Amino acid sequence: MSEEQSKKGGYGADSIQALEGMEHVRMRPSMYIGDVGIRGLHHLVYEVVDNSIDEALAGHCDRIEVTILEGDGIRVSDNGRGIPVGLHAKEKVSALEVVMTKIGAGGKFDKDSYKVSGGLHGVGVSVVNALSRHLEAEVHREGKIWRQEYERGKTLYAVKEDGVSNENGTTVTFFPDPQIFDQLTYNYDTLAARMRELAYLNKGITVTIIDEREKDEEGNFKQNVFYSEEGLSEFVKFLDESREALIEEVIHIEGEKSGIPVEVAMIYNTSYAENLHSYVNNINTHEGGTHLSGFRRGLTGTLKKYAEESGMLDKLKFEIAGDDFREGLTAVVSVKVAEPQFEGQTKTKLGNREVNAPVSQAVSEMLTDYLEEHPKDARRIIEKVILAATARHAARKAREMVQRKNVLTGGGLPGKLADCSSKDPAESEVYLVEGDSAGGTAKQGRDRHFQAIMPLRGKILNVEKAMQHKIFENEEIKNIYTALGVRVGTEDDERALNLEKLRYHKIIIMCDADVDGSHIETLILTFFFRYMKELIEKGYVYIATPPLYQVKKGKRSEYAWNDDQRDRLIMDMKGSGSDSSVSVQRYKGLGEMNAEQLWDTTMNPEFRTLRQVQIENAMESDRTFSMLMGDEVAPRREFIEKNAKYANIDT
């Protein structure tokens, strides 16, 4: 079909609508991509890939390739129809130029071209163009190759014909602008996780990621090819691969309800964590929304009805809550909505009311059929629910004991906590320090005005393998709750975290730089991720980075945080001309430093380096914690072997 023959239902130049200009993009990039750090950098890739996924959703593309180039560039290719290149009636330039240079321009705003569309804000590739020092668009369409290049969003020349082609598709190559971004290095694993996710969410599409910055011993570039035949069923198996399954197979449904495409896959495992992931048009809705509410309603209502009719609840002396039905559940809910409305702090909460009932109905039908056809699995699920309810009842009592103790003792701060004098949470920080010895050094070295020290004795409980009431009975965890001033449980949600009386806005984990220290760090992070995730999401959790080495020569003394820094210091000191042999001290424990050294290197805000803990991908974080802290040995061994080069393995 030629550009001139474009008509309703086609995809031609007139399908492209320009909504507004690009003036503010470079001035206010965070409004469009979230931030100008590592997240925003990766968001550029997702925006371009979303265009290709839209073509796949419309049935015109089944291959997408993402390549990380030398020099911090990205190339995204697909075999879709190719962006239209004909003259745009309103803008009087090529439709390709409109797509690339007008904010909000694209076929996704034309209902006849795309029924549903990804891309969270619909900002699309034009924002990527504005925030790139250089971008090239290459279109294969109608037997020809078309090309246009841009610098910082401005065209270098008009769209030109550049050869012939018997294929269709679009290739976008861009280099992020160093004037905009704090850092320019792409993380392969972060991009690969999103590409894998997209392959599961869009079965039948091959998504390839290649890293041209790295070759193996045979000279091949690092790469992964993601393809899913079963979609969400495979996704759920992948998410749960390091957990012990409670039931024999994944429960799955796919179809349309009230005109809304709904796909759900779920499985129960023997863990105590609830692991739900929801998507709208491939967008991960971290804050949930009406589709997740519909899923929970359908799940709870159906399971409760079955449990009551089976007589299994007859001897239970207390009410079962919605949470109990979701303990040990891993589920993915995916819906496609023509005009999604997003709410919430990060615009990742679905607000469309009309989605709730169709999802609830789909889940109810799916579960009813499954429970009738699998009575053995049904019984296991209800037994798990009863166990969860019993544990929750015990946890409530344990939690009330912790919180009642706080009230009765007038604040009830743990005796080991050396508090700061400031009462302003915004300027106060608490160090969770491994061991009483290092805790004592930290107490001597700190600034008492705003720095509190909380020593932790030994390794805290592994919450990945513990029931909830055991967690509230654990002394070290109780001390963390009371020291921070947070409360657990509201009228609506027994697991919700109440941060109104949070006493510190910086919670800093400070452990030894050895294997034991890393293990304790991981145990604490697992606890925060499972039971205090809001603290991480609000940016309150940090990891201290004490130095690994002290390099000395004569009166000169310097610190090194990695092997490269150490080697450079040794070379520098050796070349300084003095006769004395350079000495190197490897710090394995915080206690090996005196108070002044600990302050200078690790606690002084002027010189220290704190790593803020962020959840880039909740799905990947969940898999990692369950794999590292769960019962399955094989995946953990494989992970450690793969990442050993990044770890400080003591010999």
XYZ file of C-alpha atoms in Angstrom:
651
model
C 0.000 0.000 0.000
C 1.524 3.354 -1.011
C 1.535 6.466 1.206
C -1.104 8.078 -1.031
C -3.389 5.060 -0.667
C -3.338 5.189 3.131
C -6.845 4.810 4.468
C -8.678 3.943 7.669
C -7.132 0.897 9.306
C -3.843 1.402 7.428
C -0.615 2.916 8.680
C 0.390 5.857 6.539
C 1.647 9.421 6.948
C -1.734 10.757 8.063
C -1.874 8.222 10.923
C 0.808 10.300 12.630
C -0.407 13.061 14.925
C 1.855 15.744 16.435
C 0.582 16.714 19.877
C 3.068 19.299 21.105
C 6.595 20.663 20.705
C 9.889 19.413 22.156
C 11.073 22.681 23.729
C 11.091 21.474 27.316
C 12.630 18.044 26.854
C 16.284 19.049 27.097
C 15.545 21.629 29.789
C 13.438 19.291 31.940
C 14.428 15.732 30.932
C 13.280 14.201 34.236
C 9.679 15.141 33.421
C 9.844 12.820 30.446
C 12.101 9.916 31.457
C 12.027 9.985 35.267
C 15.623 11.040 35.958
C 19.000 11.627 34.297
C 20.759 8.837 36.176
C 21.096 5.175 35.281
C 17.317 4.602 35.233
C 16.688 7.408 32.773
C 19.538 6.173 30.598
C 17.943 2.726 30.326
C 14.496 4.242 29.866
C 15.691 5.592 26.492
C 16.107 2.019 25.264
C 12.682 0.994 26.542
C 10.996 3.876 24.702
C 12.501 2.824 21.370
C 11.780 -0.873 21.953
C 8.173 0.011 22.880
C 7.664 1.267 19.326
C 8.734 -2.132 18.018
C 6.530 -3.933 20.550
C 3.568 -1.804 19.390
C 4.144 -3.134 15.889
C 4.202 -6.660 17.336
C 0.949 -6.063 19.246
C -0.619 -4.926 15.989
C 0.531 -8.183 14.356
C 3.224 -6.723 12.071
C 6.507 -7.647 13.795
C 7.988 -10.830 15.281
C 11.709 -9.960 15.567
C 13.351 -7.258 17.684
C 17.100 -6.865 18.153
C 18.787 -4.592 20.697
C 22.548 -4.020 20.404
C 24.769 -2.178 22.885
C 27.459 -0.483 20.793
C 30.996 0.644 21.552
C 30.940 4.253 22.725
C 27.723 3.885 24.773
C 25.370 3.711 21.796
C 22.262 1.593 21.256
C 20.809 0.127 18.072
C 17.210 -1.172 17.999
C 15.990 -3.012 14.890
C 12.639 -4.619 14.090
C 10.914 -6.228 11.125
C 7.708 -4.213 11.429
C 6.098 -2.148 8.697
C 8.628 0.657 8.974
C 7.747 4.173 10.174
C 5.808 6.022 7.414
C 8.000 8.379 5.370
C 5.415 10.141 3.167
C 4.537 13.830 3.473
C 2.618 14.650 6.645
C -0.450 16.698 5.692
C -0.320 19.101 8.647
C 3.431 19.407 9.264
C 4.449 19.498 5.551
C 7.513 17.296 6.175
C 8.081 13.536 6.131
C 6.050 11.595 8.697
C 9.351 10.051 9.855
C 10.662 13.512 10.739
C 7.438 14.267 12.621
C 7.790 11.064 14.675
C 11.414 11.834 15.451
C 11.146 15.545 16.251
C 7.661 16.196 17.656
C 6.898 15.207 21.237
C 3.966 12.835 21.481
C 3.890 12.191 17.743
C 3.280 8.620 16.677
C 0.816 6.088 15.401
C 0.011 5.061 18.979
C -2.229 8.153 19.261
C -4.257 7.092 16.253
C -6.803 4.422 17.265
C -7.050 3.060 13.733
C -3.314 2.271 13.585
C -2.874 0.663 17.008
C -5.605 -0.922 19.118
C -3.382 -0.886 22.218
C 0.035 0.565 22.800
C 2.911 0.410 25.250
C 5.104 3.335 26.283
C 4.214 4.742 29.683
C 3.843 8.393 28.798
C 3.550 8.071 25.028
C 6.598 10.309 24.721
C 8.270 7.850 22.405
C 11.332 8.106 20.269
C 11.227 11.912 19.896
C 12.328 12.299 23.528
C 15.133 9.813 22.926
C 16.170 11.940 19.949
C 16.127 15.160 21.991
C 18.329 13.577 24.674
C 20.846 11.990 22.268
C 23.976 13.669 20.961
C 23.375 11.769 17.714
C 20.550 9.610 16.368
C 20.025 7.890 13.032
C 16.727 6.471 11.776
C 16.745 3.920 8.978
C 13.434 2.732 7.501
C 12.893 -0.181 5.109
C 9.509 0.308 3.500
C 7.851 -0.167 0.101
C 11.008 -1.598 -1.474
C 13.264 1.308 -0.456
C 15.605 2.392 2.339
C 14.996 5.824 3.886
C 17.359 7.614 6.237
C 17.557 10.693 8.442
C 20.069 11.824 11.090
C 19.766 14.227 14.019
C 21.925 15.954 16.620
C 20.315 16.704 19.972
C 16.881 16.419 18.350
C 17.564 18.644 15.352
C 17.542 17.252 11.822
C 20.812 17.274 9.901
C 19.060 16.805 6.530
C 15.657 15.992 5.094
C 14.563 12.344 4.922
C 16.369 10.849 1.948
C 16.076 7.709 -0.144
C 19.182 5.584 0.375
C 18.924 2.361 -1.597
C 16.546 -0.506 -2.223
C 15.317 -3.237 0.114
C 13.063 -6.260 -0.059
C 12.408 -6.141 3.699
C 10.342 -3.948 5.997
C 11.347 -2.558 9.362
C 12.886 0.268 11.361
C 16.378 0.653 12.834
C 17.086 3.417 15.351
C 20.696 4.019 16.451
C 21.354 6.591 19.171
C 24.078 7.845 21.502
C 22.854 9.442 24.767
C 23.978 13.012 25.334
C 26.729 13.475 27.976
C 25.407 17.014 28.493
C 22.205 15.447 29.901
C 23.117 12.178 31.633
C 25.204 11.691 34.771
C 26.521 8.381 33.431
C 26.488 6.772 30.007
C 27.389 3.117 30.603
C 24.588 0.661 29.897
C 24.117 -2.363 32.154
C 23.679 -5.509 30.067
C 21.832 -7.442 32.786
C 19.322 -4.624 33.329
C 18.481 -4.448 29.628
C 18.454 -8.241 29.262
C 15.954 -8.564 32.140
C 13.544 -6.176 30.406
C 13.951 -7.928 27.040
C 13.262 -11.304 28.666
C 10.184 -9.821 30.333
C 8.913 -8.507 26.984
C 9.433 -11.918 25.360
C 7.314 -13.600 28.044
C 4.620 -10.923 27.811
C 4.458 -11.170 24.015
C 4.745 -14.851 23.127
C 5.897 -15.715 19.637
C 8.254 -12.729 19.357
C 12.021 -13.255 19.253
C 13.876 -10.579 21.245
C 17.669 -10.601 20.927
C 20.131 -8.534 22.949
C 23.798 -8.246 21.893
C 26.677 -6.515 23.677
C 29.388 -5.411 21.235
C 31.514 -4.105 24.108
C 32.426 -7.623 25.225
C 33.730 -10.712 23.401
C 34.244 -14.235 24.698
C 37.378 -16.326 24.181
C 36.142 -17.374 20.727
C 35.632 -13.773 19.629
C 31.824 -13.811 19.829
C 29.829 -10.944 21.247
C 27.908 -11.544 24.467
C 24.226 -12.108 23.661
C 20.909 -13.636 24.707
C 17.944 -14.653 22.582
C 14.559 -14.629 24.328
C 11.554 -16.407 22.894
C 8.491 -17.791 24.634
C 5.973 -20.221 23.190
C 3.748 -20.367 26.289
C 3.958 -16.752 27.488
C 2.997 -16.147 31.109
C 3.038 -19.851 32.046
C 6.747 -19.936 31.227
C 7.207 -16.561 32.937
C 5.826 -17.904 36.235
C 8.009 -21.039 36.015
C 11.033 -18.803 35.445
C 10.158 -16.591 38.437
C 9.726 -19.619 40.697
C 12.647 -21.748 39.518
C 14.487 -21.459 42.848
C 11.407 -22.226 44.985
C 9.779 -25.545 45.847
C 6.426 -25.900 44.058
C 3.328 -26.706 46.126
C 1.151 -27.720 43.165
C 2.012 -29.712 40.081
C 1.334 -27.260 37.251
C 0.866 -23.589 36.458
C -2.751 -22.353 36.541
C -3.261 -20.307 33.368
C -6.018 -18.482 31.490
C -6.004 -16.309 28.393
C -8.909 -14.668 26.593
C -11.139 -11.612 26.299
C -13.632 -10.498 28.916
C -15.886 -7.533 28.095
C -13.571 -6.671 25.207
C -10.440 -6.570 27.405
C -7.676 -9.127 26.651
C -6.714 -10.787 29.965
C -3.932 -13.281 30.604
C -3.150 -14.685 34.051
C -0.678 -17.338 35.200
C -0.143 -18.409 38.805
C 1.432 -21.125 40.919
C 1.797 -21.810 44.647
C 5.126 -22.592 46.342
C 6.155 -23.519 49.878
C 7.619 -20.063 50.692
C 5.955 -17.363 52.800
C 6.284 -14.530 50.292
C 3.561 -13.121 48.037
C 5.001 -12.453 44.603
C 2.578 -10.644 42.274
C 3.505 -8.830 39.059
C 0.993 -6.904 36.978
C 1.244 -5.392 33.506
C -0.848 -3.146 31.280
C 0.194 -3.089 27.625
C 3.610 -4.468 28.697
C 4.091 -1.690 31.276
C 5.004 -3.055 34.702
C 2.443 -1.476 37.040
C 4.553 -1.516 40.232
C 1.801 0.144 42.253
C -0.884 -2.280 41.045
C -4.293 -0.866 40.226
C -7.729 -2.047 39.155
C -6.461 -5.145 37.325
C -4.602 -6.359 40.426
C -7.634 -5.594 42.610
C -9.742 -7.675 40.233
C -7.237 -10.535 40.435
C -7.246 -10.499 44.250
C -11.032 -10.327 44.417
C -11.448 -13.270 42.038
C -8.779 -15.317 43.825
C -10.035 -14.693 47.374
C -13.725 -15.174 46.576
C -13.212 -18.424 44.655
C -10.771 -20.026 47.095
C -12.846 -19.026 50.124
C -16.009 -20.507 48.587
C -14.200 -23.748 47.780
C -12.641 -23.956 51.269
C -15.987 -23.400 53.000
C -17.824 -25.937 50.835
C -15.062 -28.519 51.392
C -15.509 -28.296 55.172
C -11.788 -27.652 55.704
C -12.456 -24.425 57.639
C -14.914 -25.941 60.109
C -12.405 -26.267 62.974
C -10.703 -22.905 62.412
C -11.407 -20.534 65.310
C -10.634 -17.237 63.550
C -11.423 -15.527 60.264
C -9.264 -16.048 57.176
C -8.023 -12.800 55.566
C -7.242 -11.992 51.923
C -3.487 -12.061 52.648
C -3.709 -15.703 53.702
C -4.853 -16.760 50.233
C -1.774 -15.147 48.653
C 1.020 -16.478 50.870
C 3.380 -18.532 48.726
C 1.655 -17.348 45.547
C 3.547 -16.280 42.437
C 1.349 -14.735 39.760
C 1.564 -12.558 36.658
C -1.472 -10.579 35.506
C -1.365 -8.968 32.064
C -4.129 -6.920 30.455
C -4.344 -4.884 27.263
C -6.282 -1.625 27.514
C -6.946 0.765 24.603
C -6.771 3.935 26.718
C -5.048 3.210 30.040
C -5.271 5.812 32.815
C -2.329 5.802 35.185
C -2.260 7.116 38.728
C 0.027 6.948 41.734
C 3.315 8.501 42.697
C 5.229 7.095 39.737
C 2.310 6.856 37.295
C 2.423 3.056 37.384
C -0.971 2.354 38.967
C -3.836 1.469 36.631
C -6.956 3.527 37.300
C -9.428 2.189 34.687
C -12.452 0.956 36.666
C -13.806 -1.082 33.770
C -10.839 -3.476 34.072
C -11.586 -4.767 37.599
C -14.636 -6.941 36.856
C -13.296 -8.687 33.693
C -10.080 -9.729 35.488
C -12.008 -10.889 38.566
C -14.382 -12.909 36.369
C -11.530 -14.479 34.370
C -9.648 -15.503 37.533
C -12.787 -16.892 39.153
C -13.611 -19.065 36.126
C -10.002 -20.237 35.790
C -9.668 -21.202 39.456
C -13.093 -22.849 39.715
C -12.227 -25.162 36.817
C -8.758 -25.900 38.171
C -9.904 -26.728 41.712
C -12.592 -29.109 40.426
C -10.161 -30.884 38.099
C -7.246 -31.059 40.593
C -8.689 -31.988 44.028
C -5.261 -33.000 45.424
C -3.720 -29.625 44.540
C -6.848 -27.851 45.764
C -6.457 -29.477 49.167
C -2.773 -28.486 49.333
C -3.640 -24.855 48.555
C -6.346 -24.677 51.247
C -4.030 -26.339 53.801
C -1.411 -23.694 52.935
C -4.039 -20.955 53.411
C -5.032 -22.338 56.845
C -1.359 -22.513 57.858
C -0.875 -18.900 56.697
C -3.924 -17.758 58.709
C -2.654 -19.543 61.830
C 0.811 -18.002 61.412
C -0.667 -14.549 60.797
C -2.707 -14.870 64.002
C 0.474 -15.749 65.911
C 2.386 -12.939 64.157
C -0.240 -10.395 65.185
C 0.250 -11.355 68.835
C 4.047 -11.229 68.496
C 3.851 -7.861 66.728
C 1.493 -6.447 69.366
C 3.923 -7.531 72.059
C 6.739 -5.627 70.331
C 4.640 -2.511 69.854
C 3.004 -2.652 73.314
C 6.454 -2.904 74.879
C 7.459 0.299 73.061
C 4.466 2.182 74.442
C 4.814 0.887 78.017
C 8.515 1.767 78.254
C 8.083 5.313 76.955
C 9.577 4.857 73.508
C 11.357 1.647 74.369
C 14.508 2.231 72.302
C 16.860 -0.756 72.322
C 19.615 -0.521 74.932
C 22.316 -1.071 72.317
C 21.208 1.927 70.240
C 23.472 4.965 70.610
C 21.010 7.591 69.409
C 21.788 10.973 67.876
C 20.774 14.240 69.545
C 18.817 15.548 66.541
C 15.093 14.736 66.469
C 14.709 15.734 62.811
C 14.404 12.523 60.729
C 15.404 14.399 57.560
C 18.930 15.038 58.895
C 19.275 11.950 61.113
C 20.920 8.710 60.071
C 21.404 5.339 61.736
C 24.217 2.874 61.050
C 23.322 -0.812 61.365
C 26.774 -2.121 62.277
C 27.971 -5.708 62.295
C 29.123 -6.688 65.790
C 29.654 -4.913 69.116
C 33.361 -4.272 68.453
C 32.830 -2.329 65.232
C 29.775 -0.744 66.859
C 31.995 0.595 69.643
C 34.467 2.070 67.141
C 31.620 3.645 65.175
C 30.165 5.177 68.355
C 33.524 6.825 69.087
C 34.025 8.065 65.526
C 30.533 9.375 64.690
C 29.087 12.873 64.757
C 26.682 12.524 67.699
C 24.418 15.314 66.478
C 22.969 13.418 63.507
C 24.516 9.910 63.493
C 23.059 7.021 65.520
C 24.742 3.615 65.863
C 22.866 0.318 66.194
C 25.186 -2.701 66.658
C 23.770 -6.034 65.466
C 24.912 -9.207 67.182
C 25.805 -11.919 64.655
C 23.705 -12.870 61.661
C 20.063 -11.846 61.760
C 17.313 -14.329 60.940
C 16.997 -15.415 57.290
C 13.438 -14.160 56.705
C 13.223 -15.968 53.361
C 12.822 -19.256 55.221
C 10.921 -18.077 58.319
C 7.233 -17.743 59.128
C 6.056 -14.243 60.003
C 5.581 -14.761 63.756
C 9.176 -16.066 64.022
C 10.358 -12.780 62.528
C 8.633 -10.674 65.184
C 10.009 -12.963 67.895
C 13.618 -12.491 66.691
C 15.525 -10.174 69.034
C 17.697 -8.409 66.440
C 14.756 -7.783 64.094
C 12.634 -6.492 66.993
C 15.468 -4.083 67.806
C 15.575 -2.828 64.205
C 11.805 -2.168 64.220
C 11.921 -0.302 67.523
C 15.101 1.644 66.681
C 13.614 2.892 63.409
C 10.285 3.786 65.016
C 8.156 2.096 62.351
C 4.914 0.245 63.065
C 3.457 -2.686 61.174
C -0.194 -3.136 60.341
C -3.115 -0.855 59.615
C -6.864 -1.426 59.796
C -6.886 -2.214 56.076
C -3.646 -4.192 55.760
C -1.951 -6.166 58.526
C 1.363 -6.159 56.669
C 1.429 -2.453 55.745
C 4.299 -0.387 57.107
C 3.476 2.828 58.979
C 6.352 5.295 58.513
C 4.782 8.275 60.316
C 7.207 7.942 63.234
C 10.264 6.890 61.223
C 13.211 8.387 63.112
C 15.890 8.385 60.376
C 15.828 9.142 56.650
C 19.176 7.426 56.117
C 19.427 3.799 57.230
C 23.004 2.733 56.496
C 24.135 -0.903 56.520
C 27.812 -1.057 57.511
C 29.449 -4.511 57.446
C 32.930 -5.978 57.173
C 34.449 -6.241 53.698
C 34.639 -10.048 53.769
C 32.409 -13.036 52.996
C 30.679 -12.968 56.404
C 30.058 -9.244 56.073
C 28.542 -9.731 52.626
C 26.294 -12.483 54.004
C 25.054 -10.279 56.856
C 24.484 -7.433 54.389
C 22.384 -9.761 52.221
C 20.377 -11.010 55.228
C 19.537 -7.419 56.216
C 18.639 -6.473 52.626
C 16.411 -9.572 52.351
C 14.588 -8.452 55.513
C 14.120 -4.920 54.172
C 12.965 -6.151 50.750
C 10.421 -8.598 52.185
C 9.130 -6.636 55.186
C 10.147 -2.981 54.801
C 10.127 -2.476 51.050
C 8.658 1.031 51.453
C 11.943 2.167 53.058
C 13.846 1.107 49.939
C 11.246 2.596 47.582
C 11.477 5.959 49.364
C 15.271 5.948 49.044
C 16.052 5.642 52.773
C 18.310 2.547 52.667
C 22.054 2.800 51.948
C 25.158 0.645 52.101
C 28.395 2.073 53.514
C 31.607 1.412 51.592
C 34.603 1.117 53.925
C 37.969 0.968 52.163
C 39.567 -2.389 51.370
C 43.204 -1.239 51.669
C 45.483 1.253 53.334
C 48.640 1.957 51.310
C 51.509 3.601 53.231
C 54.968 4.889 52.433
C 56.811 6.852 55.037
C 54.453 9.498 56.402
C 52.150 9.273 53.379
C 48.990 7.173 53.854
C 46.182 6.649 51.318
C 43.087 4.444 51.145
C 41.890 2.258 48.260
C 38.375 0.916 47.669
C 39.332 -1.613 44.985
C 42.340 -3.459 43.555
C 42.877 -0.972 40.708
C 43.098 1.973 43.120
C 45.499 -0.010 45.316
C 47.774 -0.834 42.369
C 47.811 2.793 41.154
C 48.743 4.022 44.645
C 51.545 1.456 44.936
C 52.961 2.495 41.535
C 52.657 6.165 42.443
C 54.378 5.732 45.800
C 57.122 3.526 44.353
C 57.859 6.212 41.807
C 58.080 8.967 44.399
C 61.829 8.451 44.933
C 61.952 7.582 48.644
C 63.959 4.518 49.780
C 61.291 3.002 52.159
C 59.169 -0.385 50.753
C 55.532 0.474 50.306
C 53.240 -1.351 52.819
C 49.676 -2.473 52.101
C 47.110 -3.337 54.759
C 43.996 -5.273 53.710
C 41.022 -4.372 55.911
C 38.767 -7.379 56.436
C 36.894 -6.010 59.421
C 35.665 -2.595 60.479
C 37.291 -3.228 63.863
C 40.737 -3.057 62.233
C 40.277 0.693 61.808
C 40.389 3.137 64.687
C 37.578 5.635 65.240
C 39.331 8.434 63.366
C 40.029 6.235 60.326
C 36.419 4.977 60.238
C 35.137 8.573 60.335
C 37.564 9.793 57.659
C 36.869 6.990 55.186
C 33.351 5.740 55.789
C 31.233 8.051 57.963
C 32.207 11.631 57.143
C 29.524 12.954 54.728
C 32.133 15.138 53.067
C 34.289 12.224 51.883
C 32.334 8.968 52.281
C 30.657 7.021 49.481
C 27.166 5.701 50.218
C 25.444 3.371 47.779
C 21.700 3.940 47.731
C 19.706 0.707 47.527
C 17.189 0.866 44.669
C 14.764 -1.658 43.214
C 15.380 -1.363 39.482
C 13.374 -4.462 38.689
C 11.174 -5.960 41.423
C 10.835 -9.221 39.520
C 14.619 -9.697 39.230
C 15.113 -8.641 42.870
C 12.574 -11.207 44.025
C 14.271 -13.965 41.997
C 17.694 -13.017 43.333
C 16.654 -12.995 47.002
C 14.733 -16.275 46.724
C 17.705 -17.852 44.960
C 20.395 -16.526 47.332
C 18.484 -17.097 50.576
C 16.203 -20.045 49.707
C 16.675 -23.819 49.920
C 17.710 -24.653 46.348
C 21.514 -25.039 46.159
C 22.090 -25.454 42.393
C 20.884 -22.009 41.205
C 22.783 -20.330 44.062
C 26.028 -22.092 43.134
C 25.543 -21.135 39.480
C 24.944 -17.479 40.439
C 28.051 -17.326 42.644
C 30.235 -18.945 39.976
C 28.937 -16.533 37.341
C 29.453 -13.453 39.519
C 32.599 -14.513 41.378
C 34.699 -12.001 39.430
C 32.638 -9.202 41.008
C 32.863 -10.611 44.526
C 35.647 -10.278 47.098
C 36.258 -13.992 47.667
C 38.660 -14.492 50.582
C 41.303 -17.169 50.057
